[in-house]
PDB file of C-alpha atoms in Angstrom:
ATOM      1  CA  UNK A 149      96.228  95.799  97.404  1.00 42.00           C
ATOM      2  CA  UNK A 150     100.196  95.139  96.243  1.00 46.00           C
ATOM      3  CA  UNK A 151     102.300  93.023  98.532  1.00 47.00           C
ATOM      4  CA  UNK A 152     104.737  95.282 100.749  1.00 43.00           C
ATOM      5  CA  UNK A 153     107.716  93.680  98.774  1.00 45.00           C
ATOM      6  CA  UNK A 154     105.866  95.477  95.163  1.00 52.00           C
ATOM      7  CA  UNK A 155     105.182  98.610  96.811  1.00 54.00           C
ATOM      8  CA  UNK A 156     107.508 101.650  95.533  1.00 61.00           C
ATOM      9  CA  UNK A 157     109.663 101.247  92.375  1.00 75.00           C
ATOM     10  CA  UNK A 158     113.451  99.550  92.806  1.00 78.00           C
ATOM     11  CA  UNK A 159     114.729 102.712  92.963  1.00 80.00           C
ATOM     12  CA  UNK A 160     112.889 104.124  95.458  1.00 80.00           C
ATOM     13  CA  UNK A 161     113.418 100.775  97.647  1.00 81.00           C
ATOM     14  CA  UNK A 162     117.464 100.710  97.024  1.00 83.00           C
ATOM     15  CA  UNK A 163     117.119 104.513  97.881  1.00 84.00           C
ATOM     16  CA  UNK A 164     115.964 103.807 101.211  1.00 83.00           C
ATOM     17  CA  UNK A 165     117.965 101.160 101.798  1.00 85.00           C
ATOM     18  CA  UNK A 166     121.043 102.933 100.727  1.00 87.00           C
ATOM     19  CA  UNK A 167     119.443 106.052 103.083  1.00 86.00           C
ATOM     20  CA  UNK A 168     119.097 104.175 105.911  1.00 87.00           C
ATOM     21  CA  UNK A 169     122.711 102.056 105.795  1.00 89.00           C
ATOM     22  CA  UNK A 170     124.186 105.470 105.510  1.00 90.00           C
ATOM     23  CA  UNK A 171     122.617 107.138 108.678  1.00 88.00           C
ATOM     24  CA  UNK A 172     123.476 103.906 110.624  1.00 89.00           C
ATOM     25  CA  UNK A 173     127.494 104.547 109.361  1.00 91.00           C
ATOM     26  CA  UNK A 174     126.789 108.418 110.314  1.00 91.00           C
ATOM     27  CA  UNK A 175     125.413 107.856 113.808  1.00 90.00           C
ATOM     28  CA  UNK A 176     128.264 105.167 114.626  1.00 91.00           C
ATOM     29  CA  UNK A 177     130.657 107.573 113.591  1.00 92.00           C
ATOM     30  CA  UNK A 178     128.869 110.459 115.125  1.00 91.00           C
ATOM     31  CA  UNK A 179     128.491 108.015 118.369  1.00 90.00           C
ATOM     32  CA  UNK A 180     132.797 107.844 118.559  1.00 92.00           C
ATOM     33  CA  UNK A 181     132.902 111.938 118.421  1.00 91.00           C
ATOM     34  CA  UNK A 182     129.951 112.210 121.037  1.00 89.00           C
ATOM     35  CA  UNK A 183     131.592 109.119 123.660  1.00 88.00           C
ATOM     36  CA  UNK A 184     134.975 112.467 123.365  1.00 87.00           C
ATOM     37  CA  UNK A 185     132.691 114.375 126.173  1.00 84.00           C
ATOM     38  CA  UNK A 186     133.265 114.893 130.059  1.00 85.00           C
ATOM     39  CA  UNK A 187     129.439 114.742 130.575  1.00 88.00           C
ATOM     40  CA  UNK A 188     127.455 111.370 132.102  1.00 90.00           C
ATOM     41  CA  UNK A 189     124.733 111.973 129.378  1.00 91.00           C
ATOM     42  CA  UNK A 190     126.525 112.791 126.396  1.00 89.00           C
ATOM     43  CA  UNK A 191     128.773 109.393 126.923  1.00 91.00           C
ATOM     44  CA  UNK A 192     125.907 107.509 127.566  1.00 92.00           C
ATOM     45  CA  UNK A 193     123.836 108.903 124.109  1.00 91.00           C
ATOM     46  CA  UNK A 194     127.713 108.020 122.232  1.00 90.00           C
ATOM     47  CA  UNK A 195     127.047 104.359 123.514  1.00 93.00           C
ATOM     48  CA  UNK A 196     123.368 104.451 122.184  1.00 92.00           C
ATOM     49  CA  UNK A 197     123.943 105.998 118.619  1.00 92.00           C
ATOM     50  CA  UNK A 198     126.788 103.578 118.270  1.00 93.00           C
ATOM     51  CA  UNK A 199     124.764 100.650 119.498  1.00 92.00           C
ATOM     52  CA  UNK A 200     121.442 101.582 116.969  1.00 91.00           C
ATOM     53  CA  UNK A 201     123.470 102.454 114.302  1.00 90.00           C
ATOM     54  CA  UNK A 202     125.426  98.216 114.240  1.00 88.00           C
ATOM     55  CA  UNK A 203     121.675  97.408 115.194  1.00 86.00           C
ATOM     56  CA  UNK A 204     120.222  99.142 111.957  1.00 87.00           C
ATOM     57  CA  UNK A 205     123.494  98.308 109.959  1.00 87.00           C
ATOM     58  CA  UNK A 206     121.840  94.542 111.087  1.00 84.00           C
ATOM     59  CA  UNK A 207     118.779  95.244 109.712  1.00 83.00           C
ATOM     60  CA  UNK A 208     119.693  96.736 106.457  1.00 83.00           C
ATOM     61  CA  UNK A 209     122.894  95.598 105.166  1.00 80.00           C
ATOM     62  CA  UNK A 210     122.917  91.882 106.349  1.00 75.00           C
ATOM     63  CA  UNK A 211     125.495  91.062 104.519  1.00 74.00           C
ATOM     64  CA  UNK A 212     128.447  93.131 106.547  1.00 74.00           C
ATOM     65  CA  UNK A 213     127.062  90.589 109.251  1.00 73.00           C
ATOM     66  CA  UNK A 214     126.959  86.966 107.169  1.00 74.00           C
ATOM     67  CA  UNK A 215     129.856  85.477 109.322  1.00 78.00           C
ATOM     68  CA  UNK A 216     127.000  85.158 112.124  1.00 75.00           C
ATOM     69  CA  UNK A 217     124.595  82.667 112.966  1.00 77.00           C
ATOM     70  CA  UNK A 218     122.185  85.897 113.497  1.00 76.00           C
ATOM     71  CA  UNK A 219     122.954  87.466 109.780  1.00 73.00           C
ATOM     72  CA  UNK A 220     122.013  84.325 108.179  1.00 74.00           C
ATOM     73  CA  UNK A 221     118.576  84.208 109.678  1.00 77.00           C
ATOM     74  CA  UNK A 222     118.198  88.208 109.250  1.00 77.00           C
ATOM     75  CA  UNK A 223     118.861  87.980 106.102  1.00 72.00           C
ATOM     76  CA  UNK A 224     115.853  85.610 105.213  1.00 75.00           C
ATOM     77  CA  UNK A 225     113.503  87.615 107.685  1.00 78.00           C
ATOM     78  CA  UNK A 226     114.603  91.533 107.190  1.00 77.00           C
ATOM     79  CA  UNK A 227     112.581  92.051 104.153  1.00 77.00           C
ATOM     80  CA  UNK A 228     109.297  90.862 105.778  1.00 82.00           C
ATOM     81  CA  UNK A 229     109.493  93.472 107.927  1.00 83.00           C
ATOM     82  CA  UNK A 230     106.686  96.397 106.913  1.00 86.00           C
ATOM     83  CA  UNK A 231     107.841  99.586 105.418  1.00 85.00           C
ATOM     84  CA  UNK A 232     106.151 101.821 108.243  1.00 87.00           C
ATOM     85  CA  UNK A 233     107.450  99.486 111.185  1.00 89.00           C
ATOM     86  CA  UNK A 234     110.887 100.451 109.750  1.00 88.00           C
ATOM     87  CA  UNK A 235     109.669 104.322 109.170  1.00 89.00           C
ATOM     88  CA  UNK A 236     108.098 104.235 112.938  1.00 92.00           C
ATOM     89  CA  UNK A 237     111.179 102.689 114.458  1.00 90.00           C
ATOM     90  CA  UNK A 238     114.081 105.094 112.287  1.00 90.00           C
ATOM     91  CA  UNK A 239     111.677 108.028 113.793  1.00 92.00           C
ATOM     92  CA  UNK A 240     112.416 106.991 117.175  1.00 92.00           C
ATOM     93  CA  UNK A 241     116.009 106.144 116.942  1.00 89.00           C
ATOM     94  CA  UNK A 242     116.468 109.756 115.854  1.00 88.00           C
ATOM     95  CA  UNK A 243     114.844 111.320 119.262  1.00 90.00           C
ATOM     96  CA  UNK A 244     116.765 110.039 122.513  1.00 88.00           C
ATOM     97  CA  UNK A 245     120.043 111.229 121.256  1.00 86.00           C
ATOM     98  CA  UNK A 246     119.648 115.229 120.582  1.00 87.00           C
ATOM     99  CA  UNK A 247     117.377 115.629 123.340  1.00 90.00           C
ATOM    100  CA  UNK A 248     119.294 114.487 125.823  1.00 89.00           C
ATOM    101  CA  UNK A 249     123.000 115.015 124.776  1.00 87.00           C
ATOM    102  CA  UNK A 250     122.738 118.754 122.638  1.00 85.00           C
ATOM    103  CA  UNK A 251     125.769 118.512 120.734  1.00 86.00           C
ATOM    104  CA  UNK A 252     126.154 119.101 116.982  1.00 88.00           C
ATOM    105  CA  UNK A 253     127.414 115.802 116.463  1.00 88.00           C
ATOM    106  CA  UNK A 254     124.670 113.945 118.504  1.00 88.00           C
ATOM    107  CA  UNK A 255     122.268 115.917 115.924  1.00 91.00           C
ATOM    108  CA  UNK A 256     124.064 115.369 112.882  1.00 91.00           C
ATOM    109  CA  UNK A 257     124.496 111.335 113.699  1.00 89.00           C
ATOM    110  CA  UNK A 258     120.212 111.492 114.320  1.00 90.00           C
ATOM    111  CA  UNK A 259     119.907 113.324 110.762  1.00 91.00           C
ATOM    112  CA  UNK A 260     120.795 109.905 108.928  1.00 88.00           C
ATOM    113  CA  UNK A 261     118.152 108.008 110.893  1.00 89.00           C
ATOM    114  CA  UNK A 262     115.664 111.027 110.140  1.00 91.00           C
ATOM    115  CA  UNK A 263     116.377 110.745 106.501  1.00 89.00           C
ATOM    116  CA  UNK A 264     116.278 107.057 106.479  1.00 88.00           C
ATOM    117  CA  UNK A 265     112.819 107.425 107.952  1.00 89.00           C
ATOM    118  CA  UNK A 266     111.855 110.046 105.592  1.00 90.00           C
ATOM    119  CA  UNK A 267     112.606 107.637 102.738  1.00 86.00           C
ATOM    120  CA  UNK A 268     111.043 105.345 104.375  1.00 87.00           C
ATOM    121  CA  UNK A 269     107.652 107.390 104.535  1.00 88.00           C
ATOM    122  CA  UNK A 270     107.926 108.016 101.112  1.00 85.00           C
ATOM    123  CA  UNK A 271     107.733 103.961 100.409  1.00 84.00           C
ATOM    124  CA  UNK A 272     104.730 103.755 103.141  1.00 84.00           C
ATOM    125  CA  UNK A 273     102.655 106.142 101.454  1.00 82.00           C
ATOM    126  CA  UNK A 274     102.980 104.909  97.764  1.00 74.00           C
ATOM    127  CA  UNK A 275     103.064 106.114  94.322  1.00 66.00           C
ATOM    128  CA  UNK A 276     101.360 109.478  93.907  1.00 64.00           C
ATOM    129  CA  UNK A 277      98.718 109.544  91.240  1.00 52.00           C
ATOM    130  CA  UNK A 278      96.624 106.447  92.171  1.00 57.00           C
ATOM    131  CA  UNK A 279      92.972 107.716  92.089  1.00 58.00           C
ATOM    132  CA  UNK A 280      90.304 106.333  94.229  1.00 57.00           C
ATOM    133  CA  UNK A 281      87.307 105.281  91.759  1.00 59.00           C
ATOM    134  CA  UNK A 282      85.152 108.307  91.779  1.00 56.00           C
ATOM    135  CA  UNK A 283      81.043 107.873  92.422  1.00 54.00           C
ATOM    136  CA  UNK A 284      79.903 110.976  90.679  1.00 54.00           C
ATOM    137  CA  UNK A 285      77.425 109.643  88.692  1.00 52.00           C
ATOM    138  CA  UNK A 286      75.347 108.634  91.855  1.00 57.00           C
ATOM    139  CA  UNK A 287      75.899 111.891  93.253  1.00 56.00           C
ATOM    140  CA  UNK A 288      74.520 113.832  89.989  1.00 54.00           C
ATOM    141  CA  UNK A 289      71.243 111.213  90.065  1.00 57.00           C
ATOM    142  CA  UNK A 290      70.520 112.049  93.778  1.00 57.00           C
ATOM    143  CA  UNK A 291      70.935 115.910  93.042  1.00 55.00           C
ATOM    144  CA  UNK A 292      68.615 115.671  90.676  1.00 57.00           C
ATOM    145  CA  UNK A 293      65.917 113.191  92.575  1.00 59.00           C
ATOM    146  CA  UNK A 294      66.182 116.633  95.236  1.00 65.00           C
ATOM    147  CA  UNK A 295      65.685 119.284  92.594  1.00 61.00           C
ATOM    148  CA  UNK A 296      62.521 117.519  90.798  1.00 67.00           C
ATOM    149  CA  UNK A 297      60.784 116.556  94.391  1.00 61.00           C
TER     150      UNK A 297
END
């Protein structure tokens, strides 16, 4: 089987890369409008989206974050992380903040983690068209082992 780093073509990879820094920048963004509320939750689901989307900016685009001790040694260990580790954990950043806080913004800023994990997916799963060797030949001997007995 291909390494996780030869999996999916360039494009596909820079695709989801470029998906996923652009849902972090949408939930930040999305996080300011949401912290404008009067309501406990709603404030406290700003905070979060803000928070995961700098922590997912971390992860993907290490290089807003070289200036750090921490970006330096992301930078060397973000790309062994698995493609469906990143799809599982985009899939969960997307939940907490629409369910609890039901504001458009709150679900627009989850979209760009949903999409990122949809990209994501796409890079788990592989290249369509990859055929599994077929053992039809067997199958056509035993049928006809049954039909002669």
């Amino acid at each position: 089987m291909a390494e996780e780093s030869e999996r999916g073509t360039f494009w596909i990879r820079t695709l989801a890369k470029g998906a996923s820094t652009a849902g972090a920048v949408l939930a930040a963004v999305c996080g300011f409008f949401v912290l404008i509320s009067f309501s406990a939750k709603c404030i406290a689901m700003g905070i979060y989206m803000v928070g995961a989307g700098l922590v997912v900016l971390l992860l993907e685009a290490t290089f807003c974050f070289m200036f750090l001790d921490i970006g330096r040694w992301l930078d060397s260990h973000s790309e062994r992380i698995k493609h469906w580790q990143k799809m599982v954990v985009y899939f969960g950043l997307c939940i907490p903040a629409p369910a609890i806080c039901s504001s458009t913004t709150s679900y627009i800023g989850s979209l760009g983690f949903l999409i990122a994990g949809m990209a994501y997916m796409v890079l788990t799963i592989g290249p369509k068209g990859e055929r599994a060797p077929t053992s039809t030949v067997p199958y056509a001997r035993q049928l006809d082992d049954i039909s002669t007995a």
